[in-house]
mmCIF file of C-alpha atoms in Angstrom:
data_model
loop_
_atom_site.group_PDB
_atom_site.id
_atom_site.type_symbol
_atom_site.label_atom_id
_atom_site.label_comp_id
_atom_site.label_asym_id
_atom_site.label_seq_id
_atom_site.Cartn_x
_atom_site.Cartn_y
_atom_site.Cartn_z
ATOM 1 C CA SER A 1 -18.055 -24.502 23.574
ATOM 2 C CA GLU A 2 -20.454 -26.078 25.722
ATOM 3 C CA GLY A 3 -22.549 -27.877 22.754
ATOM 4 C CA ARG A 4 -25.514 -25.291 23.080
ATOM 5 C CA ASP A 5 -26.867 -22.255 21.121
ATOM 6 C CA ALA A 6 -25.880 -19.069 22.291
ATOM 7 C CA ALA A 7 -26.943 -15.546 21.224
ATOM 8 C CA TYR A 8 -23.334 -14.466 21.229
ATOM 9 C CA PRO A 9 -21.033 -17.624 20.944
ATOM 10 C CA ASP A 10 -18.090 -16.095 20.113
ATOM 11 C CA ILE A 11 -17.848 -13.713 22.795
ATOM 12 C CA ASP A 12 -16.356 -14.933 25.809
ATOM 13 C CA PHE A 13 -17.953 -12.506 28.734
ATOM 14 C CA CYS A 14 -16.006 -13.791 31.508
ATOM 15 C CA ARG A 15 -12.775 -12.702 29.852
ATOM 16 C CA ARG A 16 -13.832 -9.787 27.967
ATOM 17 C CA PRO A 17 -16.683 -8.296 29.804
ATOM 18 C CA ASP A 18 -15.959 -4.892 28.020
ATOM 19 C CA HIS A 19 -17.400 -6.658 24.567
ATOM 20 C CA ILE A 20 -20.848 -5.501 26.155
ATOM 21 C CA CYS A 21 -20.387 -1.732 25.396
ATOM 22 C CA ASN A 22 -17.229 -2.254 22.900
ATOM 23 C CA SER A 23 -18.473 -5.024 20.562
ATOM 24 C CA THR A 24 -18.199 -3.851 16.741
ATOM 25 C CA ILE A 25 -19.814 -7.159 15.813
ATOM 26 C CA TYR A 26 -22.947 -6.941 17.942
ATOM 27 C CA PRO A 27 -23.750 -3.069 18.334
ATOM 28 C CA GLU A 28 -27.018 -4.192 19.761
ATOM 29 C CA LEU A 29 -25.353 -6.152 22.573
ATOM 30 C CA LYS A 30 -25.277 -3.022 24.874
ATOM 31 C CA TRP A 31 -28.849 -2.375 24.519
ATOM 32 C CA THR A 32 -29.838 -5.937 25.158
ATOM 33 C CA VAL A 33 -28.240 -6.094 28.324
ATOM 34 C CA GLY A 34 -29.352 -2.474 29.415
ATOM 35 C CA LEU A 35 -32.854 -3.856 28.938
ATOM 36 C CA PHE A 36 -32.150 -6.834 30.935
ATOM 37 C CA GLN A 37 -30.511 -4.840 33.583
ATOM 38 C CA TRP A 38 -33.799 -2.395 33.493
ATOM 39 C CA LEU A 39 -36.015 -5.386 33.747
ATOM 40 C CA SER A 40 -34.516 -7.272 36.445
ATOM 41 C CA ASP A 41 -33.032 -4.729 38.705
ATOM 42 C CA VAL A 42 -34.834 -1.058 38.130
ATOM 43 C CA GLN A 43 -38.603 -1.962 37.663
ATOM 44 C CA SER A 44 -38.181 -4.652 40.792
ATOM 45 C CA TYR A 45 -36.464 -2.290 43.233
ATOM 46 C CA VAL A 46 -37.763 -1.918 46.577
ATOM 47 C CA ALA A 47 -35.661 0.058 49.118
ATOM 48 C CA ALA A 48 -34.274 -2.441 52.114
ATOM 49 C CA ASP A 49 -36.426 -0.220 54.398
ATOM 50 C CA ASP A 50 -39.351 -0.444 52.049
ATOM 51 C CA SER A 51 -39.283 3.674 51.966
ATOM 52 C CA TRP A 52 -39.033 3.894 47.791
ATOM 53 C CA SER A 53 -39.968 1.466 45.299
ATOM 54 C CA PHE A 54 -39.941 1.756 41.482
ATOM 55 C CA VAL A 55 -43.690 1.037 41.035
ATOM 56 C CA ASP A 56 -44.624 3.908 43.599
ATOM 57 C CA ALA A 57 -42.346 6.161 42.297
ATOM 58 C CA VAL A 58 -43.444 5.863 38.489
ATOM 59 C CA HIS A 59 -47.084 5.892 39.482
ATOM 60 C CA ASP A 60 -46.057 9.394 41.511
ATOM 61 C CA PHE A 61 -44.550 10.331 38.221
ATOM 62 C CA ALA A 62 -47.380 9.513 36.179
ATOM 63 C CA GLU A 63 -49.642 11.833 38.147
ATOM 64 C CA ALA A 64 -47.732 14.959 38.630
ATOM 65 C CA PRO A 65 -44.438 14.457 35.948
ATOM 66 C CA SER A 66 -43.268 18.462 36.848
ATOM 67 C CA THR A 67 -43.319 17.883 40.622
ATOM 68 C CA VAL A 68 -41.077 14.886 40.494
ATOM 69 C CA GLU A 69 -39.159 14.649 37.414
ATOM 70 C CA THR A 70 -35.941 15.310 38.822
ATOM 71 C CA ASP A 71 -36.048 13.265 41.807
ATOM 72 C CA PHE A 72 -37.494 10.136 39.628
ATOM 73 C CA VAL A 73 -34.721 10.357 36.947
ATOM 74 C CA ASP A 74 -31.900 10.560 39.771
ATOM 75 C CA SER A 75 -33.565 7.829 41.440
ATOM 76 C CA VAL A 76 -33.805 5.489 38.489
ATOM 77 C CA SER A 77 -29.873 6.444 37.507
ATOM 78 C CA GLY A 78 -28.967 5.625 41.311
ATOM 79 C CA ILE A 79 -30.670 2.282 41.009
ATOM 80 C CA SER A 80 -29.002 1.430 37.508
ATOM 81 C CA PHE A 81 -25.561 2.625 38.389
ATOM 82 C CA ALA A 82 -24.956 2.272 41.984
ATOM 83 C CA GLY A 83 -27.799 -0.102 43.116
ATOM 84 C CA CYS A 84 -29.912 2.235 45.370
ATOM 85 C CA HIS A 85 -32.357 5.155 44.494
ATOM 86 C CA SER A 86 -30.650 7.508 47.004
ATOM 87 C CA PRO A 87 -27.094 8.008 45.843
ATOM 88 C CA PRO A 88 -24.294 8.173 46.443
ATOM 89 C CA CYS A 89 -24.236 4.445 47.997
ATOM 90 C CA SER A 90 -21.398 2.105 47.387
ATOM 91 C CA GLY A 91 -19.124 5.394 46.842
ATOM 92 C CA VAL A 92 -20.825 5.786 43.434
ATOM 93 C CA ARG A 93 -22.578 9.142 42.346
ATOM 94 C CA VAL A 94 -25.296 9.452 39.730
ATOM 95 C CA HIS A 95 -23.809 9.666 36.181
ATOM 96 C CA ALA A 96 -24.104 13.048 34.472
ATOM 97 C CA LYS A 97 -26.580 14.443 37.152
ATOM 98 C CA LEU A 98 -25.341 18.154 36.163
ATOM 99 C CA GLU A 99 -26.256 17.586 32.405
ATOM 100 C CA ARG A 100 -29.577 16.680 32.932
ATOM 101 C CA SER A 101 -30.149 19.733 35.478
#
């Protein structure tokens, strides 16, 4: 203990990162972490070469959802799970892509 308030004081995330998804004491934890990741990684994402940005893509999606829906969902999934908008990158593929088709 470092003597300061913590939202989850009885979880050592360094030793047990699996508690993020598996905690029975704090079932909301995975959603809290997911929301943080959405805010910090997805919404601010801009490709290294400036060819794609979340803000531009969400505007395109809002203007014509039926024409960009699959690409938009795949790109956002790629950012969340692989760190890029155009997987595979870093050897990671989009999760459950076929199930969403």
